[in-house]
Coordinates of C-alpha atoms in Angstrom, one line a residue:
Chain A
M266 CA -5.2 -24.0 -26.5
M267 CA -7.6 -22.1 -29.2
N268 CA -11.1 -22.9 -27.8
A269 CA -13.5 -20.0 -28.5
P270 CA -14.9 -18.8 -31.6
N271 CA -13.0 -15.2 -32.6
H272 CA -15.5 -12.9 -30.8
I273 CA -15.7 -14.3 -27.6
A274 CA -13.4 -12.4 -25.0
I275 CA -13.6 -14.3 -21.7
S276 CA -15.7 -17.3 -21.3
V277 CA -16.4 -18.5 -17.8
K278 CA -17.2 -21.9 -17.5
D279 CA -19.5 -24.3 -14.9
L280 CA -17.9 -21.5 -12.3
T281 CA -18.0 -22.7 -8.9
V282 CA -16.8 -20.3 -5.6
G283 CA -16.1 -21.3 -2.3
Y284 CA -14.7 -21.3 0.4
G285 CA -14.2 -24.6 2.5
D286 CA -18.4 -25.4 2.2
N287 CA -19.2 -22.1 1.6
V288 CA -19.9 -22.3 -1.9
I289 CA -20.5 -18.3 -2.7
L290 CA -21.8 -19.6 -6.8
Q291 CA -22.6 -22.6 -8.4
N292 CA -22.1 -23.7 -11.7
V293 CA -22.0 -20.5 -13.6
N294 CA -21.6 -19.7 -16.9
F295 CA -21.5 -17.0 -19.9
Q296 CA -19.5 -14.7 -22.9
V297 CA -17.7 -12.1 -22.5
K298 CA -17.6 -10.6 -26.1
R299 CA -15.4 -8.7 -28.1
G300 CA -15.3 -5.4 -27.2
E301 CA -18.7 -5.3 -25.0
V302 CA -19.8 -3.3 -22.7
F303 CA -20.6 -5.9 -19.7
V304 CA -21.8 -5.6 -16.0
I305 CA -21.8 -8.3 -12.8
L306 CA -24.5 -6.6 -10.5
G307 CA -26.3 -7.7 -8.9
A308 CA -26.9 -6.9 -4.4
S309 CA -23.9 -6.3 -1.7
G310 CA -23.6 -9.6 -0.7
S311 CA -24.0 -11.8 -3.9
G312 CA -21.0 -12.3 -5.2
K313 CA -20.1 -9.7 -8.0
S314 CA -16.6 -9.0 -6.5
T315 CA -15.7 -12.5 -5.9
L316 CA -16.5 -13.4 -9.3
M317 CA -14.8 -11.1 -11.1
K318 CA -11.9 -11.7 -8.3
A319 CA -12.0 -15.2 -9.6
M320 CA -12.2 -14.6 -13.0
I321 CA -9.2 -13.0 -13.2
G322 CA -8.1 -16.4 -11.4
L323 CA -7.1 -14.0 -7.3
Y324 CA -9.2 -17.2 -6.6
P325 CA -9.0 -20.3 -7.0
P326 CA -12.0 -21.5 -7.6
L327 CA -14.6 -24.8 -6.5
S328 CA -14.2 -26.8 -9.9
G329 CA -14.8 -25.3 -13.0
E330 CA -13.1 -23.1 -16.4
V331 CA -12.2 -19.4 -16.9
W332 CA -11.5 -19.1 -20.8
I333 CA -10.0 -15.5 -21.6
E334 CA -8.9 -14.5 -24.9
G335 CA -9.1 -18.3 -26.3
G336 CA -6.1 -19.5 -22.7
N337 CA -7.9 -20.9 -20.1
L338 CA -6.6 -19.2 -16.6
M339 CA -7.5 -21.8 -14.4
A340 CA -4.9 -24.8 -16.1
A341 CA -2.2 -21.7 -17.3
Q342 CA 1.2 -22.4 -15.8
G343 CA 4.5 -19.8 -16.5
K344 CA 5.2 -18.3 -19.2
E345 CA 1.8 -18.5 -20.5
R346 CA 0.0 -18.0 -16.9
L347 CA 1.9 -14.4 -17.9
A348 CA 1.0 -13.9 -21.5
L349 CA -2.5 -14.4 -20.3
L350 CA -2.3 -11.7 -17.5
R351 CA -1.1 -9.6 -20.5
K352 CA -4.2 -9.8 -21.3
F353 CA -6.0 -7.8 -19.2
G354 CA -5.7 -5.1 -16.7
V355 CA -7.8 -4.5 -13.8
M356 CA -9.1 -1.3 -11.8
Y357 CA -9.9 -2.3 -7.7
Q358 CA -12.1 -0.7 -5.9
S359 CA -10.2 1.5 -3.8
G360 CA -8.2 2.2 -7.0
A361 CA -4.9 1.0 -5.5
L362 CA -3.0 2.4 -6.5
F363 CA 0.7 2.5 -4.6
G364 CA 1.2 5.1 -1.6
S365 CA 4.5 5.9 -1.6
I366 CA 5.4 6.5 -5.6
T367 CA 3.5 9.4 -8.1
V368 CA 1.1 8.8 -9.4
L369 CA 3.1 8.7 -12.9
E370 CA 5.0 5.7 -11.4
N371 CA 2.4 3.4 -10.2
V372 CA 0.9 3.7 -14.2
R373 CA 5.0 3.2 -15.2
L374 CA 5.6 0.0 -12.9
P375 CA 4.3 -2.7 -15.1
L376 CA 4.9 -1.1 -17.8
D377 CA 9.1 -1.0 -16.3
E378 CA 8.3 -4.7 -15.4
F379 CA 7.0 -6.0 -17.9
S380 CA 8.5 -3.8 -21.2
E381 CA 11.3 -4.3 -24.0
L382 CA 10.6 -0.7 -24.7
P383 CA 13.6 2.1 -24.1
D384 CA 13.1 4.2 -20.5
P385 CA 12.5 7.2 -22.2
L386 CA 9.8 5.1 -24.3
K387 CA 8.4 3.9 -20.6
E388 CA 7.8 7.6 -19.3
V389 CA 6.0 9.2 -22.5
A390 CA 3.5 6.1 -22.5
A391 CA 2.9 6.2 -18.8
L392 CA 2.0 10.1 -19.5
A393 CA 0.0 9.0 -22.9
R394 CA -2.5 6.3 -20.5
L395 CA -2.6 9.4 -17.5
K396 CA -3.8 11.7 -20.8
L397 CA -5.9 9.7 -22.0
V398 CA -8.0 9.9 -18.8
G399 CA -7.7 13.0 -17.9
L400 CA -5.1 13.1 -15.5
G401 CA -1.3 14.1 -17.2
A402 CA -1.2 17.2 -14.6
A403 CA -1.7 15.2 -12.6
A404 CA 1.2 12.6 -13.5
D405 CA 4.2 14.2 -10.6
K406 CA 1.5 14.1 -7.8
M407 CA 1.3 11.5 -4.6
P408 CA -1.4 9.4 -5.2
A409 CA -2.9 10.5 -1.3
E410 CA -3.2 14.1 -3.2
L411 CA -5.6 12.7 -6.2
S412 CA -9.0 12.9 -5.2
G413 CA -11.3 9.5 -5.4
G414 CA -12.9 9.9 -8.2
M415 CA -9.0 10.8 -10.0
Q416 CA -7.8 7.6 -7.9
K417 CA -9.6 5.7 -10.0
R418 CA -8.8 7.1 -13.3
A419 CA -5.5 7.2 -12.6
A420 CA -5.8 3.1 -11.7
I421 CA -7.7 3.0 -14.9
A422 CA -4.7 4.4 -17.0
R423 CA -2.7 2.3 -14.4
A424 CA -5.0 -0.6 -15.6
M425 CA -3.6 -0.1 -19.4
A426 CA -0.4 0.1 -18.9
L427 CA 0.5 -2.7 -20.8
D428 CA -2.5 -2.1 -23.6
P429 CA -4.9 -5.2 -22.7
R430 CA -7.7 -6.0 -25.1
I431 CA -9.8 -6.1 -21.8
L432 CA -10.9 -4.0 -19.3
F433 CA -11.9 -5.7 -15.2
L434 CA -13.5 -2.9 -13.2
D435 CA -14.5 -3.6 -10.2
E436 CA -17.4 -0.9 -8.1
P437 CA -15.7 2.8 -11.0
S438 CA -18.8 4.4 -9.7
A439 CA -18.9 3.7 -5.9
G440 CA -19.2 6.8 -3.4
L441 CA -18.9 9.1 -6.0
D442 CA -21.1 11.8 -7.0
P443 CA -23.1 12.4 -9.7
I444 CA -21.1 14.6 -11.8
T445 CA -17.7 12.7 -11.4
S446 CA -19.2 9.2 -11.7
A447 CA -21.2 10.6 -14.3
G448 CA -17.2 11.3 -15.5
I449 CA -15.9 8.3 -14.8
D450 CA -18.7 6.8 -17.0
L451 CA -17.8 8.9 -20.0
L452 CA -14.2 8.1 -20.0
I453 CA -15.6 4.0 -20.1
K454 CA -17.4 5.3 -22.8
S455 CA -14.1 6.8 -25.1
L456 CA -12.1 3.8 -23.9
H457 CA -14.4 1.8 -25.4
H458 CA -14.4 3.2 -28.9
F459 CA -10.1 2.2 -28.9
G460 CA -11.4 -1.7 -27.9
F461 CA -11.5 -2.5 -24.9
T462 CA -13.4 -5.0 -23.5
F463 CA -15.3 -4.3 -20.1
V464 CA -16.5 -6.9 -17.7
I465 CA -17.8 -3.9 -15.1
V466 CA -18.7 -5.0 -11.6
S467 CA -21.5 -2.5 -10.3
H468 CA -24.2 -1.8 -9.0
E469 CA -25.6 1.7 -9.8
L470 CA -27.9 2.0 -12.1
P471 CA -27.5 5.8 -14.0
S472 CA -24.4 4.8 -14.6
I473 CA -26.0 1.1 -15.7
Y474 CA -28.0 2.1 -18.0
S475 CA -25.4 5.2 -20.0
I476 CA -23.2 2.0 -20.6
A477 CA -23.1 -1.0 -20.5
D478 CA -24.0 -3.8 -23.2
R479 CA -25.3 -6.2 -21.6
V480 CA -26.1 -7.4 -17.7
V481 CA -25.9 -10.6 -15.5
M482 CA -27.6 -11.0 -12.1
L483 CA -26.2 -12.2 -9.2
G484 CA -29.1 -13.5 -6.8
S485 CA -29.2 -13.1 -3.5
G486 CA -28.5 -16.3 -2.5
A487 CA -29.1 -18.2 -5.3
K488 CA -25.2 -18.9 -5.8
G489 CA -25.5 -17.6 -9.7
I490 CA -27.3 -16.5 -12.2
I491 CA -30.7 -15.6 -11.9
A492 CA -30.6 -12.8 -15.3
Q493 CA -29.0 -11.9 -17.9
G494 CA -29.1 -9.2 -20.6
K495 CA -29.8 -5.9 -21.8
P496 CA -30.2 -3.4 -19.1
A497 CA -33.2 -2.3 -20.3
E498 CA -35.1 -5.4 -21.4
L499 CA -34.5 -6.4 -17.9
R500 CA -36.4 -3.6 -16.2
D501 CA -39.0 -3.9 -18.1
R502 CA -39.7 -7.5 -18.8
A503 CA -37.0 -9.8 -16.8
A504 CA -39.5 -12.8 -15.6
D505 CA -37.9 -12.7 -11.8
P506 CA -39.9 -9.5 -10.0
W507 CA -37.2 -9.3 -8.0
V508 CA -34.7 -7.9 -10.7
R509 CA -37.9 -5.7 -11.7
R510 CA -37.5 -4.7 -8.6
F511 CA -34.3 -3.4 -8.5
F512 CA -34.3 -2.3 -12.0
N513 CA -37.2 -0.2 -10.9
R514 CA -35.3 1.3 -7.5
Q515 CA -38.2 -0.8 -5.6
P516 CA -38.3 -1.7 -2.4
D517 CA -39.0 -5.3 -1.1
P518 CA -42.2 -4.9 0.2
S519 CA -41.9 -7.8 2.6
H520 CA -39.9 -5.2 4.1
S521 CA -41.2 -2.3 3.8
L522 CA -41.3 0.9 7.1
E523 CA -44.2 2.1 5.5
P524 CA -47.2 3.0 8.6
S525 CA -49.7 0.6 7.1
Chain B
M82 CA 20.1 7.7 -46.9
T83 CA 19.8 4.5 -43.8
A84 CA 17.9 2.2 -44.5
A85 CA 17.2 -0.6 -41.8
A86 CA 14.3 -4.0 -41.5
Q87 CA 13.9 -4.5 -38.5
N88 CA 11.4 -7.8 -39.0
E89 CA 8.4 -6.8 -40.5
L90 CA 9.5 -2.8 -40.3
E91 CA 11.5 0.1 -43.5
T92 CA 12.7 2.9 -41.6
D93 CA 14.3 5.7 -44.1
V94 CA 16.6 8.2 -42.9
Q95 CA 16.6 11.2 -45.3
I96 CA 19.3 14.0 -43.9
R97 CA 19.4 17.3 -45.9
A98 CA 22.3 19.4 -44.9
D99 CA 19.5 22.9 -44.8
G100 CA 18.2 20.9 -41.2
F101 CA 15.1 19.6 -43.0
V102 CA 14.9 15.5 -41.9
R103 CA 12.4 12.7 -43.3
V104 CA 11.8 10.0 -41.6
V105 CA 9.7 7.0 -43.5
L106 CA 7.9 4.8 -41.2
R107 CA 6.9 1.3 -43.5
G108 CA 5.5 -2.4 -42.1
R109 CA 4.4 -3.2 -38.2
L110 CA 5.2 -0.2 -35.4
N111 CA 4.9 -2.5 -32.2
E112 CA 7.0 -3.2 -29.2
Q113 CA 9.6 -5.9 -31.2
T114 CA 10.3 -3.3 -33.7
V115 CA 9.9 0.0 -31.6
V116 CA 13.0 -0.9 -30.1
G117 CA 15.1 -1.7 -33.0
C118 CA 14.0 2.1 -35.1
W119 CA 13.9 3.9 -31.6
S120 CA 18.1 2.4 -31.3
L121 CA 18.7 3.5 -35.0
L122 CA 17.0 7.1 -35.3
E123 CA 19.0 7.4 -31.7
K124 CA 22.4 7.0 -33.5
E125 CA 21.5 9.1 -36.5
L126 CA 19.0 12.3 -35.1
L127 CA 21.2 12.5 -31.7
G128 CA 23.7 14.8 -32.5
T129 CA 22.4 15.4 -35.8
K130 CA 21.2 19.7 -35.9
V131 CA 18.1 19.1 -37.2
E132 CA 15.2 21.9 -37.9
T133 CA 12.3 20.3 -39.5
L134 CA 11.2 16.9 -38.8
Q135 CA 8.6 14.6 -40.6
V136 CA 7.7 12.1 -39.8
D137 CA 6.1 9.3 -42.4
V138 CA 4.2 7.1 -41.2
S139 CA 0.9 6.4 -44.2
G140 CA 3.2 3.4 -44.9
L141 CA 2.1 2.0 -41.6
G142 CA -0.3 -1.4 -41.8
L143 CA 0.5 -1.6 -37.6
C144 CA 0.8 0.6 -35.3
D145 CA -0.4 -0.2 -31.7
A146 CA 0.7 1.2 -28.1
A147 CA 4.4 1.3 -28.2
G148 CA 4.4 2.1 -31.6
M149 CA 1.9 4.8 -30.7
T150 CA 4.0 5.7 -27.3
L151 CA 6.7 6.5 -30.4
L152 CA 5.2 9.3 -32.6
L153 CA 4.4 10.6 -29.3
Y154 CA 8.1 10.8 -28.1
L155 CA 9.5 12.4 -31.9
S156 CA 6.1 14.3 -31.8
M157 CA 7.0 16.1 -27.7
G158 CA 10.2 16.8 -29.8
R159 CA 12.3 14.8 -27.4
M160 CA 14.5 13.9 -29.7
T161 CA 15.3 17.0 -31.1
P162 CA 14.2 19.9 -28.8
Q163 CA 14.8 22.1 -31.6
A164 CA 13.2 21.4 -34.6
T165 CA 10.0 21.9 -36.1
I166 CA 7.7 18.1 -35.9
S167 CA 4.7 16.3 -38.3
V168 CA 3.2 13.2 -38.3
L169 CA 1.8 12.1 -41.6
G170 CA 0.1 10.1 -43.1
L171 CA -1.0 8.9 -39.7
K172 CA -4.8 6.5 -40.6
A173 CA -7.9 7.7 -39.5
D174 CA -8.5 5.4 -35.8
L175 CA -5.5 6.5 -35.6
E176 CA -5.4 9.6 -35.7
K177 CA -7.9 10.8 -33.8
I178 CA -6.0 9.5 -30.5
F179 CA -3.1 11.0 -31.4
R180 CA -4.6 14.6 -32.3
E181 CA -6.5 14.0 -28.0
L182 CA -2.9 12.9 -26.6
T183 CA -1.3 15.7 -28.1
L184 CA -3.4 18.3 -27.8
E185 CA -2.3 19.5 -24.6
D186 CA 0.7 21.0 -24.3
S187 CA 3.4 18.5 -23.6
Q188 CA 6.4 20.4 -21.6
A189 CA 2.5 21.9 -19.0
F190 CA 3.5 17.7 -17.3
H191 CA 6.2 17.6 -17.3
P192 CA 6.6 15.2 -14.6
Y193 CA 9.8 16.7 -12.7
P194 CA 9.7 19.8 -12.0
A195 CA 12.7 21.6 -10.2
I196 CA 13.3 20.7 -7.1
K197 CA 14.1 24.3 -5.3
R198 CA 17.5 23.4 -2.5
D199 CA 17.2 25.4 -0.3
S200 CA 19.7 27.2 1.6
Y201 CA 21.5 26.8 4.8
V202 CA 20.4 28.7 6.8
E203 CA 16.5 27.8 5.7
K204 CA 17.4 24.0 6.6
I205 CA 17.8 26.0 9.7
G206 CA 15.5 28.1 10.7
R207 CA 13.0 25.1 9.4
W208 CA 15.2 22.8 11.7
V209 CA 13.8 25.0 14.7
G210 CA 10.0 25.3 13.7
Q211 CA 9.9 21.9 13.7
T212 CA 11.3 21.4 17.1
T213 CA 10.5 23.6 19.0
M214 CA 6.7 23.1 17.4
E215 CA 7.3 19.4 19.0
I216 CA 8.3 20.0 22.0
H217 CA 5.6 21.9 22.5
E218 CA 3.0 19.7 21.4
Q219 CA 4.9 16.8 23.6
M220 CA 4.3 19.8 26.5
V221 CA 0.5 19.5 26.0
F222 CA 0.3 15.4 25.2
L223 CA 2.2 15.5 28.6
G224 CA -0.1 18.2 30.1
A225 CA -3.0 15.8 29.0
I226 CA -1.6 13.2 30.3
I227 CA -1.1 15.0 33.6
A228 CA -4.7 16.0 34.0
S229 CA -5.9 13.2 32.2
L230 CA -4.6 10.6 35.3
P231 CA -5.9 11.8 38.1
V232 CA -9.8 10.9 36.8
S233 CA -8.4 7.7 36.3
I234 CA -7.2 7.3 39.6
F235 CA -10.0 9.8 41.8
H236 CA -12.8 8.2 39.5
P237 CA -12.1 4.9 39.1
K238 CA -15.7 4.0 37.4
R239 CA -14.9 6.6 34.5
S240 CA -11.5 4.6 34.1
R241 CA -11.5 2.2 31.1
W242 CA -10.4 -0.9 33.2
A243 CA -10.8 -3.8 31.2
E244 CA -8.9 -2.7 28.6
T245 CA -5.9 -1.9 31.2
R246 CA -6.4 -4.9 31.9
R247 CA -6.1 -6.0 28.7
I248 CA -3.1 -4.0 27.8
V249 CA -1.7 -5.9 31.7
E250 CA -2.7 -8.7 29.7
L251 CA -0.6 -8.4 26.3
A252 CA 2.1 -6.3 27.7
G253 CA 3.3 -8.4 30.6
A254 CA 2.1 -11.8 31.1
N255 CA 2.6 -12.5 27.2
A256 CA 5.5 -10.9 27.7
V257 CA 6.6 -13.3 30.8
P258 CA 8.2 -16.1 28.4
I259 CA 10.6 -13.9 26.7
V260 CA 11.2 -11.8 29.1
S261 CA 12.6 -15.4 31.1
L262 CA 15.2 -16.5 28.9
M263 CA 16.3 -13.2 28.0
S264 CA 16.7 -13.1 31.4
L265 CA 18.5 -16.4 31.9
L266 CA 21.0 -16.3 29.6
L267 CA 21.5 -12.4 31.0
G268 CA 22.7 -14.3 33.9
F269 CA 24.6 -16.9 32.3
I270 CA 26.6 -14.9 30.5
I271 CA 27.7 -12.3 33.4
A272 CA 28.5 -15.1 35.7
F273 CA 30.8 -16.4 32.9
E274 CA 32.1 -13.5 32.3
S275 CA 33.2 -12.4 35.7
A276 CA 33.4 -15.3 36.6
R277 CA 36.8 -15.6 33.6
R278 CA 38.1 -12.1 34.9
L279 CA 37.8 -13.1 39.0
A280 CA 39.0 -16.3 39.2
E281 CA 42.7 -14.3 38.0
F282 CA 42.4 -13.0 41.7
G283 CA 41.6 -16.1 43.4
A284 CA 37.6 -14.8 43.7
Q285 CA 34.9 -16.4 41.7
L286 CA 33.2 -15.9 44.7
Y287 CA 32.5 -13.2 43.9
V288 CA 30.7 -13.5 40.7
A289 CA 26.8 -13.5 42.9
N290 CA 27.7 -10.4 43.9
T291 CA 28.7 -9.3 40.8
I292 CA 25.4 -11.0 39.1
M293 CA 23.3 -9.4 42.1
V294 CA 24.1 -6.1 41.5
V295 CA 24.6 -6.1 38.0
M296 CA 20.9 -7.3 37.7
V297 CA 19.1 -5.7 40.4
R298 CA 21.1 -2.0 39.7
D299 CA 20.6 -1.7 35.6
M300 CA 20.7 -5.2 33.4
G301 CA 17.2 -6.5 34.8
P302 CA 15.1 -2.5 34.4
L303 CA 17.5 -1.6 31.5
M304 CA 16.2 -5.2 29.6
T305 CA 12.9 -5.6 29.9
A306 CA 12.5 -1.5 29.4
I307 CA 14.6 -2.8 25.6
L308 CA 13.4 -5.3 25.3
L309 CA 9.1 -4.1 26.2
A310 CA 10.6 -0.9 24.5
G311 CA 10.8 -3.1 21.3
R312 CA 7.5 -5.2 21.7
T313 CA 4.7 -3.3 24.0
G314 CA 6.0 0.3 22.4
S315 CA 5.8 -0.9 18.6
S316 CA 2.5 -2.6 18.8
F317 CA 0.7 0.7 20.4
A318 CA 2.4 2.9 18.0
A319 CA 0.8 0.2 15.1
E320 CA -2.6 0.4 17.0
I321 CA -3.0 3.8 17.6
G322 CA -1.3 4.5 13.8
T323 CA -4.2 2.3 12.3
M324 CA -6.8 3.1 14.7
K325 CA -5.9 6.7 13.5
I326 CA -6.0 5.9 9.6
N327 CA -9.3 4.4 9.7
E328 CA -10.7 7.1 11.5
E329 CA -11.8 6.2 14.7
L330 CA -10.1 8.8 16.0
N331 CA -12.4 11.2 15.0
A332 CA -14.7 8.8 14.8
L333 CA -14.2 8.8 19.2
K334 CA -14.0 12.8 18.9
T335 CA -17.2 13.0 17.3
F336 CA -18.7 11.2 20.9
G337 CA -16.7 13.8 22.4
L338 CA -14.3 11.6 23.6
D339 CA -10.8 12.8 24.5
P340 CA -8.7 10.2 23.0
I341 CA -5.7 10.3 26.0
P342 CA -7.8 9.5 28.6
F343 CA -9.9 6.8 26.8
L344 CA -6.6 5.2 24.5
V345 CA -3.5 6.5 26.3
V346 CA -4.0 7.1 30.2
P347 CA -5.2 3.0 29.9
R348 CA -2.1 2.1 27.9
I349 CA 0.8 4.4 30.9
L350 CA -1.0 2.3 33.7
A351 CA -0.8 -0.8 32.4
G352 CA 3.1 0.0 31.3
V353 CA 3.6 1.5 34.8
F354 CA 2.4 -1.3 36.4
V355 CA 3.4 -4.4 34.4
T356 CA 6.9 -2.6 34.3
P357 CA 8.9 -2.8 37.5
L358 CA 6.4 -7.0 37.4
L359 CA 8.8 -7.2 34.8
T360 CA 11.7 -5.7 36.2
F361 CA 11.6 -8.0 39.5
Y362 CA 11.1 -10.7 37.4
S363 CA 13.5 -10.1 35.2
I364 CA 16.1 -9.2 37.8
L365 CA 15.2 -13.0 39.1
M366 CA 15.4 -15.5 35.8
G367 CA 19.3 -13.8 36.0
V368 CA 19.7 -13.9 39.0
I369 CA 19.0 -18.0 38.5
G370 CA 20.8 -18.0 35.8
G371 CA 23.9 -16.8 37.8
V372 CA 23.0 -19.2 40.1
I373 CA 23.4 -22.6 37.9
V374 CA 26.6 -20.8 36.5
M375 CA 28.1 -21.3 40.0
L376 CA 26.7 -24.6 40.6
G377 CA 28.4 -25.5 38.2
L378 CA 31.5 -24.2 38.9
G379 CA 31.3 -26.3 42.5
F380 CA 30.1 -23.4 44.8
T381 CA 27.6 -24.8 47.3
L382 CA 23.5 -22.9 47.6
P383 CA 24.2 -21.6 50.8
L384 CA 26.9 -19.8 50.5
I385 CA 26.0 -18.4 46.7
L386 CA 22.9 -17.4 48.5
H387 CA 24.5 -16.1 51.2
Q388 CA 26.8 -14.3 49.0
L389 CA 23.6 -13.0 46.7
A390 CA 22.0 -11.7 50.3
S391 CA 25.1 -9.9 51.4
S392 CA 25.6 -8.8 47.8
V393 CA 22.7 -5.4 47.8
H394 CA 19.4 -4.2 50.6
L395 CA 16.9 -3.6 50.4
N396 CA 17.4 0.3 48.2
D397 CA 19.1 -0.8 45.2
L398 CA 16.4 -3.0 45.0
G399 CA 14.0 -0.1 45.3
A400 CA 16.2 2.4 43.2
G401 CA 16.2 -0.4 40.1
I402 CA 12.2 -1.0 40.7
S403 CA 11.6 2.6 41.0
K404 CA 13.4 3.3 37.1
S405 CA 11.4 0.1 35.9
A406 CA 8.4 1.9 36.6
I407 CA 10.1 5.0 34.5
F408 CA 10.3 3.6 31.8
G409 CA 7.7 1.7 31.8
V410 CA 5.3 5.0 31.6
I411 CA 8.1 6.9 28.5
V412 CA 7.5 3.8 26.5
S413 CA 4.0 3.9 26.4
A414 CA 3.6 7.2 26.1
V415 CA 6.4 8.0 23.7
G416 CA 4.6 4.5 21.7
C417 CA 1.2 6.4 22.2
W418 CA 2.7 10.0 21.1
H419 CA 3.3 8.8 17.6
G420 CA 0.9 6.0 16.9
L421 CA -1.7 9.8 17.6
R422 CA 1.2 11.3 15.1
T423 CA 1.1 8.9 12.5
E424 CA -0.3 10.4 9.2
Q425 CA -1.7 9.4 5.7
G426 CA 0.0 6.7 2.8
P427 CA 1.0 3.0 3.6
S428 CA 4.1 3.8 5.4
A429 CA 3.4 6.5 8.0
V430 CA 2.2 2.9 10.3
G431 CA 5.4 1.7 9.9
L432 CA 6.6 5.0 10.5
S433 CA 5.4 5.6 13.4
T434 CA 6.5 2.3 15.0
T435 CA 10.1 2.9 14.1
R436 CA 10.1 6.2 15.4
A437 CA 7.9 5.4 18.2
V438 CA 11.2 2.3 19.2
V439 CA 14.0 4.4 18.5
T440 CA 12.8 7.4 20.2
S441 CA 11.5 5.1 23.2
L442 CA 15.6 3.9 23.6
L443 CA 16.9 6.7 23.5
L444 CA 15.2 8.6 26.2
I445 CA 15.7 5.0 28.1
I446 CA 19.5 4.8 27.9
V447 CA 19.0 9.0 29.2
A448 CA 17.4 7.7 31.6
D449 CA 18.7 5.5 32.8
A450 CA 22.3 7.4 32.4
V451 CA 21.0 10.6 34.8
F452 CA 19.7 8.0 37.6
S453 CA 23.0 6.0 37.6
A454 CA 23.7 10.2 37.8
I455 CA 21.3 10.6 41.1
S456 CA 22.6 7.8 42.6
F457 CA 26.7 8.6 42.6
L458 CA 25.7 11.8 43.8
L459 CA 23.1 10.8 46.6
K460 CA 25.9 7.7 48.1

């Protein structure tokens, strides 16, 4: 089953994703190294979230493969697939916390379903995850009582419940104020020290400069990757002018509303 | 001294008479070995008077998240509540995580605070307060509807007739197949049941009278209203409740639009219009069901029709139909009322829908009882 070198966490091979005849991403290839913070970015509607959902097996691709920690997620079935799913945790854009149970119970839920630990230890394990994201004091609150930033942090704690090696985060900073957003960045950096590999979908530039080791950029209408590398390099030296404009926050000259 | 090896973990528990306990862990502390280690420690430590607990982990080659959880559990004193606890010999990287996790006071974030139970006086007081508030809100709601209705009736251009038409179609036209089936079968049931009893008196012809009276005065309006409560009242509550959760109601308010004339009045007008029509149709289908049974029993059609015509007056039909209009108001108003009261959270819409159906059914039965009493007294 092993197919990738040891330092590769995720390998995406010739991935084509779409719905029926509508192809959104075509022949996408890239690799995510173990322990790196890897950011998928691009314009709105370029297929960032679709790519992430295909990588975690939510959207079956039209063709291609996704290998996670040496296992082919597209081909795996039954227990093998379950074992692969446990290698990563996912934070969805809205947090997707279960609203009818407390924050602690949200984090405990995967442990209750899959862990062999004795019940009292499960509770401590869930509390430990909440403490890691700074939400120890909010354990008994309901998700609706938390602010947007706290909900995202609680969702990260839940994603870490089964001790995965990889964390997928969909727009962790979207809709948050700069201070809360910086707090999430700091959390990602501190969790990074614990050895997690991060795959993050984002288009928040300050956040990307602060956390990303490497980025891939999806082009609007290009149906694939138009640039990849370190964010600062792409900002200064990308061949595609659209990529440079993106990183320098410059508007498209053809759509200017400035008075002539 | 107790020693046990669980797969690749060795656990030594040394208990001294003065309350000093030393636990030495060697090998791999992971999810597989934690379970066995936990059982052993629980067996040794529970019921033992421990004053000092020292956990030596310098011999651990591996400690994963599950292992760390066990160390946290021990250090929080969950197994030895009275003891002074220390964890020794953690490797530098694990020590950093461990410190971070134990920095806060572990008691400060205990997830289950003691629940304060109210006394009966407090419970009754709260119930009276909530009920009074609810009645007040219902009166305000009813007042707002009554105030909005004349605008719709006397200024038709300001009403949302397109929306009303859409709801008439959804609640009325689309309900015709189910009303047909239900009423036809209801006619069958009443006819069969009454035919058996009336045969004992040689009065099977009066099956026609039974069907007509029961369907026109009670079953037609009642069953149609019950069906509408389940089908339309619930959908009003769910639709308006979802709009509230999506902040669409706030969007209306910021445009200066009041949700009552904008959303509620069209639904009530549709309810008042549709329910009597469906009731009339239901009565017709029920009677047809009864006629089919009677034809099967050997009666001729002219005889059945004559018997049907002589069994009820136009007044009876009027009473049934006007009763159904009131039921229509009840179903629509209750559905909208619970929709508007929807709270936040994933179960809120479901809760509103359930409340709308239950309240509608209750009010329909109460209203029907009141109608029956009034008509009895008037005769």
